[in-house]
XYZ file of C-alpha atoms in Angstrom:
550
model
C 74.174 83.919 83.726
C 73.854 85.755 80.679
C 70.347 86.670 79.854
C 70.031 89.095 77.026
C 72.854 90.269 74.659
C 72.305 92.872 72.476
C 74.295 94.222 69.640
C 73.946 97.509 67.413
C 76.325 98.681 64.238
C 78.843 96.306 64.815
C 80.909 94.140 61.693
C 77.124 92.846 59.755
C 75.105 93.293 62.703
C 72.469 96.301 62.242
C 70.477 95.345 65.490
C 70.036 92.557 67.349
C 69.015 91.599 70.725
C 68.562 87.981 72.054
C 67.156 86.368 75.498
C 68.798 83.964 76.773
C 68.030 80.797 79.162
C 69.233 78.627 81.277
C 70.312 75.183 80.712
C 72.099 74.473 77.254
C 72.077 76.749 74.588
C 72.262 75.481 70.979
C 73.852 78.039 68.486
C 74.065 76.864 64.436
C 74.696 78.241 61.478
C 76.314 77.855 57.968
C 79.464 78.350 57.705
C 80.113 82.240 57.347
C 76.881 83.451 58.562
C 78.250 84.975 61.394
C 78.898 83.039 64.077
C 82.600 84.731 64.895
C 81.063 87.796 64.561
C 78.508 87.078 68.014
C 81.420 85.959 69.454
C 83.429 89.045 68.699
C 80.803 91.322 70.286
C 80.734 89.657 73.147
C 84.151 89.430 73.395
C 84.080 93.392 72.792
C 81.559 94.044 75.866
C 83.661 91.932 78.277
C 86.892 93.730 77.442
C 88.355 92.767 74.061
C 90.095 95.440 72.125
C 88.231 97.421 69.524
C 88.823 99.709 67.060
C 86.631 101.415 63.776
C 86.566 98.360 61.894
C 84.265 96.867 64.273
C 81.895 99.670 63.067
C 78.938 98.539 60.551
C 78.503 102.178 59.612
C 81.882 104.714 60.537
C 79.376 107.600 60.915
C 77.532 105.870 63.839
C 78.758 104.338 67.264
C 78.504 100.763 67.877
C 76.879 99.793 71.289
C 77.069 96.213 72.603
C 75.477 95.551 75.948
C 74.888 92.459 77.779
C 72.328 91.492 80.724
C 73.228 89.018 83.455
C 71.831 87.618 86.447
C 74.525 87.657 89.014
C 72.515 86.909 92.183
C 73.889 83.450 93.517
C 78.024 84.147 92.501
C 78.926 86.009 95.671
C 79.774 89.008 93.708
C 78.974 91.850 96.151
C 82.756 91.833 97.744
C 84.269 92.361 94.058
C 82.261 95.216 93.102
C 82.907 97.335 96.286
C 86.490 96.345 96.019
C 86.490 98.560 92.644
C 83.744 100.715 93.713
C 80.841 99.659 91.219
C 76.906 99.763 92.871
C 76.514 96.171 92.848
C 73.068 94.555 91.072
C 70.960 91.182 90.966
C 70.796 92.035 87.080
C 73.875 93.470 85.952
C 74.737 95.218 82.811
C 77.857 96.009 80.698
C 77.359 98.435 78.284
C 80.637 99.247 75.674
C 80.452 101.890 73.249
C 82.868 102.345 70.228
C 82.727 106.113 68.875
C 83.456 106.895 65.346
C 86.190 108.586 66.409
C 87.979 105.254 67.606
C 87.360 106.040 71.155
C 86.299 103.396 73.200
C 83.827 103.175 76.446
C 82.799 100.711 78.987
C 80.151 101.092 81.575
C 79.064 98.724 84.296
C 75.136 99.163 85.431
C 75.956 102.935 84.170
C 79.273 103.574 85.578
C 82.544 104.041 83.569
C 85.367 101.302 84.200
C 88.574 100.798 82.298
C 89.134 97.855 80.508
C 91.174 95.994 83.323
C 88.211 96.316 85.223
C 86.107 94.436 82.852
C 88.195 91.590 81.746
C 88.769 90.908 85.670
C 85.012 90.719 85.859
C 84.774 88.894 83.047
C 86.890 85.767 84.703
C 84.001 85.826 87.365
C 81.053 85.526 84.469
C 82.062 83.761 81.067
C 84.006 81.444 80.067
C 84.646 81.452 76.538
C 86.169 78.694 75.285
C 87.121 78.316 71.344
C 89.141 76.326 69.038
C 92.560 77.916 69.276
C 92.078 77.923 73.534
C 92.770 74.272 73.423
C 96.681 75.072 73.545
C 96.179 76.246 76.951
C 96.021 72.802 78.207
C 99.993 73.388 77.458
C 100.057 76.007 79.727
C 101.478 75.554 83.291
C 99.572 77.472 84.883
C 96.289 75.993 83.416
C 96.993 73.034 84.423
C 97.969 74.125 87.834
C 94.100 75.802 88.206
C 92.944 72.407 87.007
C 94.486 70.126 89.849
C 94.061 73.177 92.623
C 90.317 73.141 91.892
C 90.332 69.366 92.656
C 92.443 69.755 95.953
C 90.088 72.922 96.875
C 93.810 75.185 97.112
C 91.664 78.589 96.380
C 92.264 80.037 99.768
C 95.225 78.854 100.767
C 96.760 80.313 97.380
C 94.873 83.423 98.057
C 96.762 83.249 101.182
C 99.938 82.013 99.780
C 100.459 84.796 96.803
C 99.357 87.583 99.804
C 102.555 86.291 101.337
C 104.319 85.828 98.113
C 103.316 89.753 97.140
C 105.003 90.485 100.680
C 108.141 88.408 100.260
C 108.922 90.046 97.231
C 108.424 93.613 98.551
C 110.595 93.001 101.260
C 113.681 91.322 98.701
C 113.690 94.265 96.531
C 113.942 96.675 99.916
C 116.897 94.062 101.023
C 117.977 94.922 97.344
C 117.823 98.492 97.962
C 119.419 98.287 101.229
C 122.284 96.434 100.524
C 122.769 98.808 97.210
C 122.902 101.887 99.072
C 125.281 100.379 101.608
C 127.211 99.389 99.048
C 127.614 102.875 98.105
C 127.629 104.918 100.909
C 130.877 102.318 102.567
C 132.924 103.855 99.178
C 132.040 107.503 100.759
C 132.215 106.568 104.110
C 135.870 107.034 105.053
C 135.711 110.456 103.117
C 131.948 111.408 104.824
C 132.978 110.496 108.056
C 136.657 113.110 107.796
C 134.176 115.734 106.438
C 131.434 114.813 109.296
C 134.142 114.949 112.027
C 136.649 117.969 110.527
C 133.016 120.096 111.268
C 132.118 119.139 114.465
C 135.223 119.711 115.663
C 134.563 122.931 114.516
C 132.002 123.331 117.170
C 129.772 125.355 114.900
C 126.951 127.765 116.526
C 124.434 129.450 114.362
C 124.869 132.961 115.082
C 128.949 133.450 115.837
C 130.191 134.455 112.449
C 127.731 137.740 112.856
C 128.893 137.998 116.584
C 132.896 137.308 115.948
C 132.613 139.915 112.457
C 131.176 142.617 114.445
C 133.889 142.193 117.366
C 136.658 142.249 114.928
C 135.174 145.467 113.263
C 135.117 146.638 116.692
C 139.012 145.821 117.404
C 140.219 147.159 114.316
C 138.836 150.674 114.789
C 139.331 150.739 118.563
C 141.673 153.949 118.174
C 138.565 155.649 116.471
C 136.318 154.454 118.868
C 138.210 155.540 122.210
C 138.808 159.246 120.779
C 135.176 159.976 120.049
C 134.065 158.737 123.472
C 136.522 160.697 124.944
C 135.232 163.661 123.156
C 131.468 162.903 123.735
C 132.713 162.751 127.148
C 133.851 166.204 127.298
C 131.271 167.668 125.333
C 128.900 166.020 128.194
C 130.944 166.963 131.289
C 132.996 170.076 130.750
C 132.561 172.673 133.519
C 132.058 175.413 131.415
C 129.928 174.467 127.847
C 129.590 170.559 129.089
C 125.599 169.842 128.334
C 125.570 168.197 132.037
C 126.465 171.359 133.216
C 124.377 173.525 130.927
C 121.182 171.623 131.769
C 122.049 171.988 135.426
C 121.594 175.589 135.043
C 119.112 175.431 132.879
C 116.968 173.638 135.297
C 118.069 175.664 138.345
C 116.795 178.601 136.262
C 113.183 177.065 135.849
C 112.781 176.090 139.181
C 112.805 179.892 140.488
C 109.930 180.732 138.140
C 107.757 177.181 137.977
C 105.546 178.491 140.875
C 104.180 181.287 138.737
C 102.500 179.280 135.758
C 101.772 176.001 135.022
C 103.500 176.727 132.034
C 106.202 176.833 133.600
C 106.417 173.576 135.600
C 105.755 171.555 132.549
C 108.862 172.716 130.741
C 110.703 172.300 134.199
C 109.342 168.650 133.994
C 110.358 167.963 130.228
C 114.200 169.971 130.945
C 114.453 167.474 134.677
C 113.634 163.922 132.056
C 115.912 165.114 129.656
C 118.988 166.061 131.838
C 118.176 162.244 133.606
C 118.514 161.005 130.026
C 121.570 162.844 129.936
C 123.084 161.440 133.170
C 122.270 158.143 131.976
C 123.994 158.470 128.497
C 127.000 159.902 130.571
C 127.447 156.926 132.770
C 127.069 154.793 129.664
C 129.872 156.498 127.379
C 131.855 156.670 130.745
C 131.304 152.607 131.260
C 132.100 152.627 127.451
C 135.281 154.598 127.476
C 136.539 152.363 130.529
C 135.965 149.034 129.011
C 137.733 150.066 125.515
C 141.323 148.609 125.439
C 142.857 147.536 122.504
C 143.920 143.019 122.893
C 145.778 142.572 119.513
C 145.782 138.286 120.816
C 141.843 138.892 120.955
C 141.884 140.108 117.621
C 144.250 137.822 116.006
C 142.302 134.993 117.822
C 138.979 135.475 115.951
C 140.661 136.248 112.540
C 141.707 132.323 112.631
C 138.019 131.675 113.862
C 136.617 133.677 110.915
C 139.679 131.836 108.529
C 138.436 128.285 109.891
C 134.387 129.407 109.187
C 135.218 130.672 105.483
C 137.656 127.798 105.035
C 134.833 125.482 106.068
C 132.112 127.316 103.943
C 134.056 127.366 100.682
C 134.957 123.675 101.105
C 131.395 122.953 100.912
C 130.366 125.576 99.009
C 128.108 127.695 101.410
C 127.636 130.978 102.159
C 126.739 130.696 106.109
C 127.183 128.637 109.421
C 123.251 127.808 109.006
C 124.154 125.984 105.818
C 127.516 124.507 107.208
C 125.135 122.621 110.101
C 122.705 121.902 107.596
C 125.649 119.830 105.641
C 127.041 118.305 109.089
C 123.393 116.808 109.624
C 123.228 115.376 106.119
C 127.193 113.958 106.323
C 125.643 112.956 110.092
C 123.294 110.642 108.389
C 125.083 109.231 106.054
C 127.433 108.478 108.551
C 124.397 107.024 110.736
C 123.301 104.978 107.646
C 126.526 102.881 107.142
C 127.219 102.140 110.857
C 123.390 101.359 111.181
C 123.150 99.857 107.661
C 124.246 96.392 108.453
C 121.478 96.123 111.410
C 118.853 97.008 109.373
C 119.677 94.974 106.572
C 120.193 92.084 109.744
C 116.748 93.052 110.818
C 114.959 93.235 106.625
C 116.991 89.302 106.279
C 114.854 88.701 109.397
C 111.560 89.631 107.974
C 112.232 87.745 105.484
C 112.842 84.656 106.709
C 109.772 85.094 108.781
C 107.582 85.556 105.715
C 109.577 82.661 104.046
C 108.813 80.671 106.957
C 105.083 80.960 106.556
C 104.924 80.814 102.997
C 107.208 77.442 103.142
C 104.037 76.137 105.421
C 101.431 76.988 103.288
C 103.200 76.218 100.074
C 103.298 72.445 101.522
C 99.552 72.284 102.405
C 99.053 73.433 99.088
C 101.532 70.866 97.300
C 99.815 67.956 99.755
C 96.813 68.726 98.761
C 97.223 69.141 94.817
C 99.025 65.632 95.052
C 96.063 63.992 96.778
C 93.746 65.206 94.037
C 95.893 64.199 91.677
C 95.101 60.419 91.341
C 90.865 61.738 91.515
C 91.348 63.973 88.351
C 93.442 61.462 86.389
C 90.946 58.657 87.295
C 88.092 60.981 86.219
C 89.571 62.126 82.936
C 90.215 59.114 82.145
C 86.774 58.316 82.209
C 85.702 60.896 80.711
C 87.521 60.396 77.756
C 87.102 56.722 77.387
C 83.402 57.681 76.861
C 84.713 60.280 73.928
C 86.134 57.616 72.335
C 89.493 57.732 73.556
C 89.773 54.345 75.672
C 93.177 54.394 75.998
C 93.995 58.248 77.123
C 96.300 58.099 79.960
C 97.542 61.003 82.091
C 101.066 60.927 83.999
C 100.713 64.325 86.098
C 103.448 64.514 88.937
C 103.884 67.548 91.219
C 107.497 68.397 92.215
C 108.502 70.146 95.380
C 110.937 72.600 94.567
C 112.646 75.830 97.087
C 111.466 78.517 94.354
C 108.726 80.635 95.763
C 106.647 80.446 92.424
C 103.254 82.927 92.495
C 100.762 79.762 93.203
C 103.214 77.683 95.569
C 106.688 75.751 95.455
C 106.113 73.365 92.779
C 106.911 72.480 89.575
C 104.581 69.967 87.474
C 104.358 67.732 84.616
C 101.476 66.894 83.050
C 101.882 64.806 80.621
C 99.562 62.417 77.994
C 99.505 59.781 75.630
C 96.415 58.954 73.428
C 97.155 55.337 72.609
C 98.091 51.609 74.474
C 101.538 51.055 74.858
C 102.281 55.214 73.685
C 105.070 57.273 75.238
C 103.493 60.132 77.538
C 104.537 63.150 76.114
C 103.533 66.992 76.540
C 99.605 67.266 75.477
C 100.426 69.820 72.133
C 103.256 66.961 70.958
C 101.519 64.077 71.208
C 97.594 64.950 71.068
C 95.704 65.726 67.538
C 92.716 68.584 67.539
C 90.492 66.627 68.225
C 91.895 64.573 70.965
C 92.628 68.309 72.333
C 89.008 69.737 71.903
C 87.668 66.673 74.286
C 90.495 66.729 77.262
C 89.397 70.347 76.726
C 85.611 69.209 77.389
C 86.487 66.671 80.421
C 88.693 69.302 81.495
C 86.206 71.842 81.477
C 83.914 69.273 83.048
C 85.327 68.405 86.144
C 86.028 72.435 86.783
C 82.778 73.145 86.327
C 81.633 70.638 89.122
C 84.499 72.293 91.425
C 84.744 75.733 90.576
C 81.626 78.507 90.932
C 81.341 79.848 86.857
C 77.890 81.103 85.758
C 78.526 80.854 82.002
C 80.348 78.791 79.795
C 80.452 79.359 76.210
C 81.876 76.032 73.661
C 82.845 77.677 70.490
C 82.888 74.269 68.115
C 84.528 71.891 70.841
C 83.437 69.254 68.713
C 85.954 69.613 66.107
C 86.811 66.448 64.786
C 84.572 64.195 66.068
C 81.225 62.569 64.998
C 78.903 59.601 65.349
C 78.465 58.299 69.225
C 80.730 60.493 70.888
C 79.115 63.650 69.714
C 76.304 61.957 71.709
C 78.880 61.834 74.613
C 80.275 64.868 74.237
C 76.230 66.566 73.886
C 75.409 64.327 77.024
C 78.348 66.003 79.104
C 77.530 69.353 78.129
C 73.845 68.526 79.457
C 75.033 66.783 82.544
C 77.291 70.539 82.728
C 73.892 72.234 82.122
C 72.379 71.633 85.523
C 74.904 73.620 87.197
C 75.501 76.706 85.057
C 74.339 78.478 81.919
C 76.206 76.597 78.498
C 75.507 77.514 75.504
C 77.683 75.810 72.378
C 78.365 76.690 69.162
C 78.201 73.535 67.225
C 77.950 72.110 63.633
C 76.407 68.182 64.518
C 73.134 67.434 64.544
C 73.656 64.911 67.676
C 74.557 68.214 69.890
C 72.316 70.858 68.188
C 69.392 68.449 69.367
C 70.253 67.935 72.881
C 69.668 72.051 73.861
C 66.993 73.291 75.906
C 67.009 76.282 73.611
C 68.103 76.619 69.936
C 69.470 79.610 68.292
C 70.090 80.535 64.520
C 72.669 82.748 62.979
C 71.871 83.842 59.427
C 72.495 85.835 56.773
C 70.073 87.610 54.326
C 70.728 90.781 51.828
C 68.365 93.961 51.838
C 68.655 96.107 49.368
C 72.075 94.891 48.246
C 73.583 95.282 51.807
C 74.548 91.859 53.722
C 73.257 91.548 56.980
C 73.596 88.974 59.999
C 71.061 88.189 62.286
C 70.267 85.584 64.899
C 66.735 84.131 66.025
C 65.520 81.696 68.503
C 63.854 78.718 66.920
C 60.463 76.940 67.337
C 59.994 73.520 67.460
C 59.266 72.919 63.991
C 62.347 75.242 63.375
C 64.769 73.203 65.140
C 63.602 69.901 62.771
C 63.931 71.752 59.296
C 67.096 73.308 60.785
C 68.338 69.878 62.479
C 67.471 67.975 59.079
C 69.558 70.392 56.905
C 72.625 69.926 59.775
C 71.538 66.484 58.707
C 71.257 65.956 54.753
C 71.649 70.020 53.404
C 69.851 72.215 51.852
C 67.559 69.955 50.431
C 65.811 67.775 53.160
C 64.469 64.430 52.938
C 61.862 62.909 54.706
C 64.489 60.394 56.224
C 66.728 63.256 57.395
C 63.163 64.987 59.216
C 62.698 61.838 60.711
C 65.914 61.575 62.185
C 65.706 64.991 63.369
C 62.869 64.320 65.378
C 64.072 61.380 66.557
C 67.330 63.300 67.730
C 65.004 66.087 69.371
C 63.142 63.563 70.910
């Protein structure tokens, strides 16, 4: 329920801040005094676009902030969905900056706009002239008839699913795309995939096979430089074998007489050990050199194959060859395993479709039950309005589209008078036939759907006498369940609020101004009897005014 709006530098509004109740609200004024502009700032704090022309004064900020009392809506779940601290009394503060820049705040934390006008579905409705053209719209009718059949959580359940199917299509989509594209490059991926395994590729050979071949091709080299070492190691006369033989012979007849001594001994016995060792190496060595000219040519064509390989796929190494025969590996996998996962998505899908095809027709049953209730009571309705002969043809028509609310299609259509043609509700309906199957409309939703506040912005358009009595009775009747509060230019409906509410205009200094002010008792009669006779009263029109308000 909305219980305090108040409004600062916005369009003729200096400052203003208003309580409101619960029960019916009454809200008059002349024409022009300012009535749209209320509307507009409330529109702004619940998520309305803005920009500086909603600014009274460009040098200051406008602020707009409403109070309501959210205690009994079942709210809590919503506001830790988008992570707001939820309270009893909440309030939605909006700022416009002079600089254009806009702000929104919910009990003192920032939210984006998308935020608010969600929230503002759960708290207000606002309904004004130009809204009556949504009783064209599909979908509004469709919320009309599922409130009756009491669809909420089954289409909550139904549109979880429908999200779901839809994800899984456009994967199918994707699926079937990329198998469409890989099966042109699969013939060609799959010579490429199997020309390098073949191959037999190992990480580390090209190193191993270029060092061998460097090896081959300078055997001659090699073999005359061991031979050499060889008899620089073991010649009888200079060989260093032989020298360090002697040498350690010598240092063994003296190594008693110093310690000195014994430890060169040591370090001349480790290196002539060293020595042997080395000798039997480069003596293994020289053995095992032979010159294979079939070895030799045989890893040339290995190397050839390797950089024939590498500059066919433009690499430098066998690391990035295997890297390329894994990714030609999977695209390989992807077409041979392509058509069982796209069996397996068609699966899922069917499954979802399945379930969605079961709730769909629980939700169709159940809209076409309710549908004879909400003709009969609109009907009704509007045979008290003054529109005896309203009839409503609404039909509900199973279809095998997956819609976003179900698997129907619907018409909904009207005619005003005896022996009419039903036609579509903007053809065939006037204003003011619209503005009251707007009221029953909004009548029967408000006994079937939970909506703290509903705002009537002149729903009385084009009517008069006894069925603004009607249509002031309904809004009462309305009144016991949830905050109204109309904007309204009869007498008949001004009278029948439990509150009453004046927008004005008066001039200060030159400068226009609007303001709005609850009225007393004796208020609501002068104001009543000018809604009544003008600006200047009679005693008969104050007598009817009291009359009304009693």
């Amino acid at each position: 329920m909305l219980s305090q709006l108040s409004i600062n530098n916005y369009a003729l509004i200096n400052h203003l801040s208003i309580d409101f109740s619960n029960g019916l609200s009454i809200i008059t004024g002349e024409t022009g005094a300012g009535k749209s502009i209320l509307l507009g700032a409330l529109g702004l704090v619940l998520g309305n676009r803005a920009d500086l022309s909603s600014l009274k004064d460009t040098s200051q900020k406008c602020i707009v902030e409403a109070k309501l009392a959210i205690t009994n809506y079942n709210l809590q779940d919503f506001f830790e969905e988008v992570d707001l601290d939820y309270e009893a009394e909440t309030i939605i503060r909006r700022e416009i900056l002079p600089s254009g820049k806009s702000r929104a705040f919910v009990n003192d934390t920032p939210v984006t706009l998308s935020v608010l006008n969600e929230l503002r579905t759960k708290l207000i409705d606002v309904h004004s002239q130009h809204q009556t053209m949504q009783l064209s719209d599909t979908s509004f009718q469709f919320a009309i008839i599922d409130a009756l059949a009491q669809n909420q959580e089954k289409i909550a359940s139904y549109k979880s699913g429908f999200t779901q199917l839809n994800v899984l299509k456009k994967q199918l989509e994707v699926l079937e795309t990329q198998q469409k594209e890989a099966n042109q490059q699969y013939d060609y991926n799959l010579h490429l995939f199997t020309e390098l395994e073949k191959a037999n590729i190992k990480k580390e050979e090209q190193d191993e096979l270029e060092e061998k071949l460097e090896k081959l091709n300078n055997i001659e080299h090699i073999k005359l430089n061991l031979s050499e070492a060889l008899e620089i190691s073991i010649n009888e006369e200079i060989g260093i074998q032989n020298l360090l033989y002697s040498l350690e012979t010598k240092l063994t007849k003296i190594a008693p007489f110093s310690k000195e001594y014994q430890e060169v001994l040591a370090r001349i016995t480790s290196v002539k050990i060293e020595v042997d060792d080395i000798v039997t190496e480069l003596e293994n060595a020289n053995e095992t050199v032979e010159f294979h000219p079939n070895e030799a040519e045989e890893i040339n064509d290995r190397l050839q194959v390797l950089y024939n390989l590498q500059k066919k796929h433009y690499v430098n190494s066998n690391e990035e060859l295997l890297a390329v025969l894994e990714q030609l590996s999977e695209k390989v996998r992807q077409v041979e395993s392509a058509e069982e996962e796209i069996e397996n998505k068609k699966k899922e899908i069917h499954a979802v479709a399945e379930k969605l095809d079961n709730i769909a027709h629980l939700i169709s049953n159940a809209r076409k039950k309710a549908i004879p209730h909400l003709t009969k009571e609109l009907q009704n309705l509007l045979a008290d309005l003054g529109m005896q002969n309203a009839r409503f043809s609404i039909k509900v028509k199973p279809t095998i589209i997956y819609f976003s609310n179900g698997k129907d299609e619907l018409e909904f259509l009207f005619a005003a008078n005896k022996g009419g043609n039903f036609g579509e509700l903007k053809k065939v309906a006037s204003g003011g036939e619209l503005s009251r199957i707007m009221l029953s409309v909004k009548k029967v939703l408000s006994e079937n759907t939970q909506l703290p506040t509903i705002i009537f912005d002149e729903i009385d358009t084009g009517v008069s006498g006894e069925v603004s009595n009607k249509i002031a009775a309904i809004m009462q009747n309305m009144s016991k369940n949830m905050q109204v509060i109309a904007i309204t230019h009869l007498p008949q409906i001004a009278a029948k609020g439990n509150s009453h509410y004046k927008v004005y205009k008066e001039e200060v200094k030159g400068v226009t101004t609007t303001n709005l002010k609850q009225l007393t008792t004796e208020e609501r009669v002068v104001e009543i009897a000018e809604m009544l006779s003008g600006k200047n009263i009679s005693d008969s029109a104050l007598i009817h005014a009291k009359e009304l308000l009693n």
